Tab-separated table of C-alpha atoms in Angstrom:
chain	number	residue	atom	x	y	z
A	18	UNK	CA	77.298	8.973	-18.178
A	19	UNK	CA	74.209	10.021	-16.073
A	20	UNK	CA	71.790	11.479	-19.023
A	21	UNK	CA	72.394	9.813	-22.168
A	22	UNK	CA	69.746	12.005	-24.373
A	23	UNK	CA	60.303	12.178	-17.343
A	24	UNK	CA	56.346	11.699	-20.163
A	25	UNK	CA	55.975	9.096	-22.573
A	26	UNK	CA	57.982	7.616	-25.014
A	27	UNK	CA	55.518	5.987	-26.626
A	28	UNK	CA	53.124	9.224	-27.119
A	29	UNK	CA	56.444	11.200	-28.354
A	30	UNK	CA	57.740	8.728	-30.397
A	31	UNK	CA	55.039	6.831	-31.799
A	32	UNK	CA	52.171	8.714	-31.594
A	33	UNK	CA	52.986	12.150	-32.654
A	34	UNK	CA	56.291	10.331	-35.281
A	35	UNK	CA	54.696	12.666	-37.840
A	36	UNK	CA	55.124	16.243	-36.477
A	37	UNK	CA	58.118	15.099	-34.154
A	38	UNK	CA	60.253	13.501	-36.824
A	39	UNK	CA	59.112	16.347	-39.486
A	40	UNK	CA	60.852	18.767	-37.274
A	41	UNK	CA	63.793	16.298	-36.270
A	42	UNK	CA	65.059	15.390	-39.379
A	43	UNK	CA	66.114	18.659	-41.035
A	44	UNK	CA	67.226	20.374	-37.496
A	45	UNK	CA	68.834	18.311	-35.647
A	46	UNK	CA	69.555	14.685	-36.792
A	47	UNK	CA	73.367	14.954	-37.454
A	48	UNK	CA	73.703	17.046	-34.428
A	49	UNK	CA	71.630	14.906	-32.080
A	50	UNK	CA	73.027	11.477	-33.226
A	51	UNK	CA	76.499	13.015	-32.506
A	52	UNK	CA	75.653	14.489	-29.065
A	53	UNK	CA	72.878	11.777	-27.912
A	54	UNK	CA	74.738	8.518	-27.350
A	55	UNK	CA	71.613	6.844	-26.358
A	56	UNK	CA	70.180	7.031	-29.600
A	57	UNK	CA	66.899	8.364	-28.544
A	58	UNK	CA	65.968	9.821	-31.881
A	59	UNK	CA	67.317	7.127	-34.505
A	60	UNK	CA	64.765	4.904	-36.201
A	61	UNK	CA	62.621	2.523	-36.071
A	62	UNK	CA	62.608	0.117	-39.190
A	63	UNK	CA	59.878	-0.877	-41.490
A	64	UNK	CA	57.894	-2.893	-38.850
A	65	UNK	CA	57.240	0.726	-37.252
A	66	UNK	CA	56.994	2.292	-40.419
A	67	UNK	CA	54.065	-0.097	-41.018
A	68	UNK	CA	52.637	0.712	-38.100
A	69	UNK	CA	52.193	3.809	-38.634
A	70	UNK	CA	51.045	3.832	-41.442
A	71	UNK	CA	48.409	1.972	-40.686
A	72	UNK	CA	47.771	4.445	-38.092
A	73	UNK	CA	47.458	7.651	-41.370
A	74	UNK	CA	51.461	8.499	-40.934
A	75	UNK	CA	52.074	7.993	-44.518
A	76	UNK	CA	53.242	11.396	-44.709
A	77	UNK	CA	56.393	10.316	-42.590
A	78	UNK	CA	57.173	7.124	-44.074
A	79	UNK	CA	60.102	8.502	-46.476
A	80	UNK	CA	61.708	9.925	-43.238
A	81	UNK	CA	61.332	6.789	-41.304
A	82	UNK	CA	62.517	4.999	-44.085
A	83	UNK	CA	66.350	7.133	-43.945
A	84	UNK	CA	66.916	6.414	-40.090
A	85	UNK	CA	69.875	4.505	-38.934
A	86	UNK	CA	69.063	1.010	-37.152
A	87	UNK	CA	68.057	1.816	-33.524
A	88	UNK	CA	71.024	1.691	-30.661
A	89	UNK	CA	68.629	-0.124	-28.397
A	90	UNK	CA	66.848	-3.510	-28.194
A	91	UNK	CA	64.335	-1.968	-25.649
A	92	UNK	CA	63.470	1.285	-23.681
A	93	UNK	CA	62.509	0.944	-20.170
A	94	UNK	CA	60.132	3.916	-19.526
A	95	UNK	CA	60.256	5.006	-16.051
A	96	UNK	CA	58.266	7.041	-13.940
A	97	UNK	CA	58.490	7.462	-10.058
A	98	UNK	CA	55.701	8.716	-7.694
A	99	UNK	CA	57.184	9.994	-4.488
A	100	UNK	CA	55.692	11.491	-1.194
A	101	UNK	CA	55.095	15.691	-1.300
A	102	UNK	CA	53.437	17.925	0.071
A	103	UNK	CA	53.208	21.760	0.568
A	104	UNK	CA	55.996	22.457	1.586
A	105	UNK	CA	57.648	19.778	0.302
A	106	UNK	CA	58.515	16.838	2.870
A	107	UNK	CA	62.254	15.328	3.454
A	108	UNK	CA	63.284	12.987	2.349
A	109	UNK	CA	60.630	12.477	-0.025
A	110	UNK	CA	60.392	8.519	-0.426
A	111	UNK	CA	59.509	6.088	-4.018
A	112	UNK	CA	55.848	5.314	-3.558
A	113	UNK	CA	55.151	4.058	-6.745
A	114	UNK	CA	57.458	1.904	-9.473
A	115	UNK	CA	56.289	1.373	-12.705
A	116	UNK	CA	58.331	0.233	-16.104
A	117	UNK	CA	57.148	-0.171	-19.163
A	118	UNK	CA	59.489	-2.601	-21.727
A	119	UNK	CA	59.063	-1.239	-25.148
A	120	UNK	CA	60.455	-2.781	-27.830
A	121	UNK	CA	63.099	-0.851	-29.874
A	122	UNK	CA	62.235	-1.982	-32.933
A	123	UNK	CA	58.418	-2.746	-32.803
A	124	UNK	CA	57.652	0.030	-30.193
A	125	UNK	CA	55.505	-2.399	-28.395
A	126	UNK	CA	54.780	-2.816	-25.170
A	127	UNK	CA	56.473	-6.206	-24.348
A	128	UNK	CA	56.222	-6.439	-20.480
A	129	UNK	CA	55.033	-4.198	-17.505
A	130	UNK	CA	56.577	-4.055	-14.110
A	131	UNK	CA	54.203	-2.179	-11.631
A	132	UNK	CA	54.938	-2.140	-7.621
A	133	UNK	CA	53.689	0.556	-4.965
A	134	UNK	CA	56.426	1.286	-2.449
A	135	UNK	CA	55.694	1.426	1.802
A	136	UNK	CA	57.334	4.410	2.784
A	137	UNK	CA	59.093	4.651	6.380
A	138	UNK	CA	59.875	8.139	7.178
A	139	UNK	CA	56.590	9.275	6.505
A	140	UNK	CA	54.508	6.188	6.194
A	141	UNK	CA	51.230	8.135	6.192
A	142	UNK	CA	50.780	10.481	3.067
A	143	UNK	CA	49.634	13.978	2.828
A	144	UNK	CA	45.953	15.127	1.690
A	145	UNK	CA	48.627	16.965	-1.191
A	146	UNK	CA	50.213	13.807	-2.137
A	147	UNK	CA	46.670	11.894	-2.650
A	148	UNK	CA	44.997	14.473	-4.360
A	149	UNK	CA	48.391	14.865	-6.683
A	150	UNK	CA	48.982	11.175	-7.674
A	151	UNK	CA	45.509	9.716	-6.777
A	152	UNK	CA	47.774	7.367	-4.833
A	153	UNK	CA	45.666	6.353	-1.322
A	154	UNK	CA	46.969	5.275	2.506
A	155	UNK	CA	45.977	1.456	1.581
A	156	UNK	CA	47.458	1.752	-1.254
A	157	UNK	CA	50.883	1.596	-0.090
A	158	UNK	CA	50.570	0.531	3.504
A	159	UNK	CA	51.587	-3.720	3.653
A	160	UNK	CA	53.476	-3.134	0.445
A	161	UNK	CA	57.197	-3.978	0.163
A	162	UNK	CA	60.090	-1.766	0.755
A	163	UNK	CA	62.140	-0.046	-1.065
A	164	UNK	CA	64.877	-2.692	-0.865
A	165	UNK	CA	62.551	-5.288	-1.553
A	166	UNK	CA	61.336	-3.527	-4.366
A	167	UNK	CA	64.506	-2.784	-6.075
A	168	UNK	CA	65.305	-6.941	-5.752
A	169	UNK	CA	61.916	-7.570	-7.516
A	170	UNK	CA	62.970	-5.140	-10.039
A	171	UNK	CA	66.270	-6.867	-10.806
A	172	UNK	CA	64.188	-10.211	-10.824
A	173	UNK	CA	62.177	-9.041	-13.672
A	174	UNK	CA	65.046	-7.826	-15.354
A	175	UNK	CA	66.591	-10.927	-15.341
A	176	UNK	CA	63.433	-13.045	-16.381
A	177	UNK	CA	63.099	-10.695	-19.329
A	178	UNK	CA	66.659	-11.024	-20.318
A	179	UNK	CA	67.726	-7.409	-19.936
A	180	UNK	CA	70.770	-8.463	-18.043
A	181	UNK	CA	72.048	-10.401	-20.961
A	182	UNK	CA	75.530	-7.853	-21.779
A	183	UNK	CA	74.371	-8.893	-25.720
A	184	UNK	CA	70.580	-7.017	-25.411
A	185	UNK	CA	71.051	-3.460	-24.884
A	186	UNK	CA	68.604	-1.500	-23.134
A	187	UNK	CA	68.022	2.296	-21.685
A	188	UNK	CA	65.667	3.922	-19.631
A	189	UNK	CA	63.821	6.844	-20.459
A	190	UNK	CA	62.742	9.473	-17.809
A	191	UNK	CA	60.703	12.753	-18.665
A	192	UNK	CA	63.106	14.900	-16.832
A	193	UNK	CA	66.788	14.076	-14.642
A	194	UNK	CA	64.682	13.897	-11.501
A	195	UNK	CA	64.065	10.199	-11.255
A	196	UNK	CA	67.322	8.772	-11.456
A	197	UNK	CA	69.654	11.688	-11.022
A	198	UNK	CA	67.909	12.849	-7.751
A	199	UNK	CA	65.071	10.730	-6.303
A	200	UNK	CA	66.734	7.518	-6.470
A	201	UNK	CA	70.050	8.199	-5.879
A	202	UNK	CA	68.955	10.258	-2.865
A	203	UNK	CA	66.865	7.557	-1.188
A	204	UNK	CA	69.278	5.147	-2.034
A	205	UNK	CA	71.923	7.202	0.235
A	206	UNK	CA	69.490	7.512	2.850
A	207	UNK	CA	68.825	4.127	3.396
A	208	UNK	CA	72.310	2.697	2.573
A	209	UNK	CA	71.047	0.803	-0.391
A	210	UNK	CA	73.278	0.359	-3.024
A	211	UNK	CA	71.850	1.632	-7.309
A	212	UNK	CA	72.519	-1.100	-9.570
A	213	UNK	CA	74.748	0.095	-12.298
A	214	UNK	CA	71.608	-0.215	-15.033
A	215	UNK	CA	69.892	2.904	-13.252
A	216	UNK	CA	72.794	5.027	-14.021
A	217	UNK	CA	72.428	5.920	-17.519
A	218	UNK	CA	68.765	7.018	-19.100
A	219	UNK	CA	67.460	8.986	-22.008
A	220	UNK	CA	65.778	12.525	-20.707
A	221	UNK	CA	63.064	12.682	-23.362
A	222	UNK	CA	62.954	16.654	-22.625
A	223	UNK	CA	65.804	17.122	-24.044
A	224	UNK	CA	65.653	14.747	-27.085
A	225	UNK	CA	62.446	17.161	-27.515
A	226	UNK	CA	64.101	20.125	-27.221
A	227	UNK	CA	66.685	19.348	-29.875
A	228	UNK	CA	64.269	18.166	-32.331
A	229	UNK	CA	61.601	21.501	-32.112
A	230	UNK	CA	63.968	23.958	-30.973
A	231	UNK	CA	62.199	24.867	-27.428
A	232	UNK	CA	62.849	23.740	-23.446
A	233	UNK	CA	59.275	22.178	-22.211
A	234	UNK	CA	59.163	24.103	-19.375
A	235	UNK	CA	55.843	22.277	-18.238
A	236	UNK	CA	57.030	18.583	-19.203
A	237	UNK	CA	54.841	16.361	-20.646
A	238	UNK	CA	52.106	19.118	-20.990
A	239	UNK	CA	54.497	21.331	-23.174
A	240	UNK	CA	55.508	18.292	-25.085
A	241	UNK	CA	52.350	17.108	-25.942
A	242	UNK	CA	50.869	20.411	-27.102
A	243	UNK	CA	53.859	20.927	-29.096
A	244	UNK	CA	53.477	17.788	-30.516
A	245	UNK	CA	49.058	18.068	-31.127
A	246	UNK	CA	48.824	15.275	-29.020
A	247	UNK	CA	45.892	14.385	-26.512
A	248	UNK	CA	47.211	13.724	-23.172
A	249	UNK	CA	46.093	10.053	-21.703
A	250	UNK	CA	45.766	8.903	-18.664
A	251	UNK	CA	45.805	10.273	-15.211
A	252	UNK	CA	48.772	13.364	-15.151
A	253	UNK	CA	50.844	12.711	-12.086
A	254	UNK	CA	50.339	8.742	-12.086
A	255	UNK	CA	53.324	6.617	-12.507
A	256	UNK	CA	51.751	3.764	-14.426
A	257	UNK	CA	48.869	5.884	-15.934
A	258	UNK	CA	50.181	8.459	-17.595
């Protein structure tokens, strides 16, 4: 299972849990919790409800109240930054790695793993590429490889228990394109193997789309307007936005 329904869980699901769950419960629960294996849209418990409520969700709190216990112990938000340019460069290479662990129950951050990536094809980035992800040349030039990168990862995963078969954990993408496509495809091209955790994720567009009824054509953008959220952070940014 590649997409088990890439933009912010925690502004979707936390932030804007008033509007978003308003809309989710009467339209789609039954239909999402039977098509979504990963859960995506289940509850959060009273902790969260708390939370927000502190926050001015009141409003929401009966509807938090009726979810099912979440599916998963933590959701690993991903979101790659890769080489570009205009036209677009091949391969196109990971320059940046960020994760966030949020807790499934809490939705707190818990732990942050950050890394920027040395490319090889095309070790020296485009005036495009800069300008897109704010990412400079010494940014990434002395930093680990890929491969190297990808052991870290699994080192962090380990120290923070995610390995443990018991704890069950997802990632969540804005979009297929991170670890349907980029990682897959970089993985192939430098004969690195993908450990089995990267090949199942939540695609937050379309836990969106089932819960207001419309594709986000523009990502995060869409999602956020639909939602009356403020955007933060730098757009295009792995760890920022």
């Amino acid at each position: 299972v590649s997409d088990a329904s890439g933009c912010s869980m925690i502004a979707l699901l936390h932030t804007g849990a008033p509007k978003f769950l308003q809309n989710l419960l009467p339209r789609a629960r039954q239909a999402v919790c039977s098509l979504l294996p990963a859960g995506v849209l289940k509850g959060y418990g009273s902790i969260v409800s708390r939370k927000l409520a502190s926050h001015g969700f009141g409003a929401s709190m009966a509807a938090m109240s009726s979810f099912p216990p979440q599916r998963y112990h933590y959701f690993l938000v991903l979101d790659f930054e890769a080489t570009c340019d205009k036209p677009q460069i091949h391969p196109q290479e990971i320059i940046e790695f960020p994760i966030l662990k949020l807790n499934g129950r809490t939705m707190e951050i818990e732990s942050t793993f950050h890394m920027y990536v040395q490319p090889v094809v095309h070790p020296q980035l485009t005036p495009f590429c800069t300008e897109l992800t704010g990412i400079i040349q010494g940014m990434v030039d002395g930093q680990p490889s890929l491969q190297q990168v990808l052991e870290r990862v699994d080192e962090w995963m380990a120290k923070e228990g995610l390995l443990d078969p018991s704890v069950k954990s997802i990632f969540v993408t804005c979009g297929d394109w991170d670890l349907k496509v980029m990682l897959p495809g970089q993985c192939q091209y430098l004969g690195l193997p993908v450990a089995d955790y990267f090949k199942q994720w939540i695609n937050l567009k379309k836990a969106y789309s089932f819960a207001m009824g419309s594709w986000p054509k523009n990502g995060l953008l869409d999602m956020n307007k639909g939602l009356n959220l403020q955007h933060i952070g730098r757009p295009h940014s792995g760890i920022g936005e």
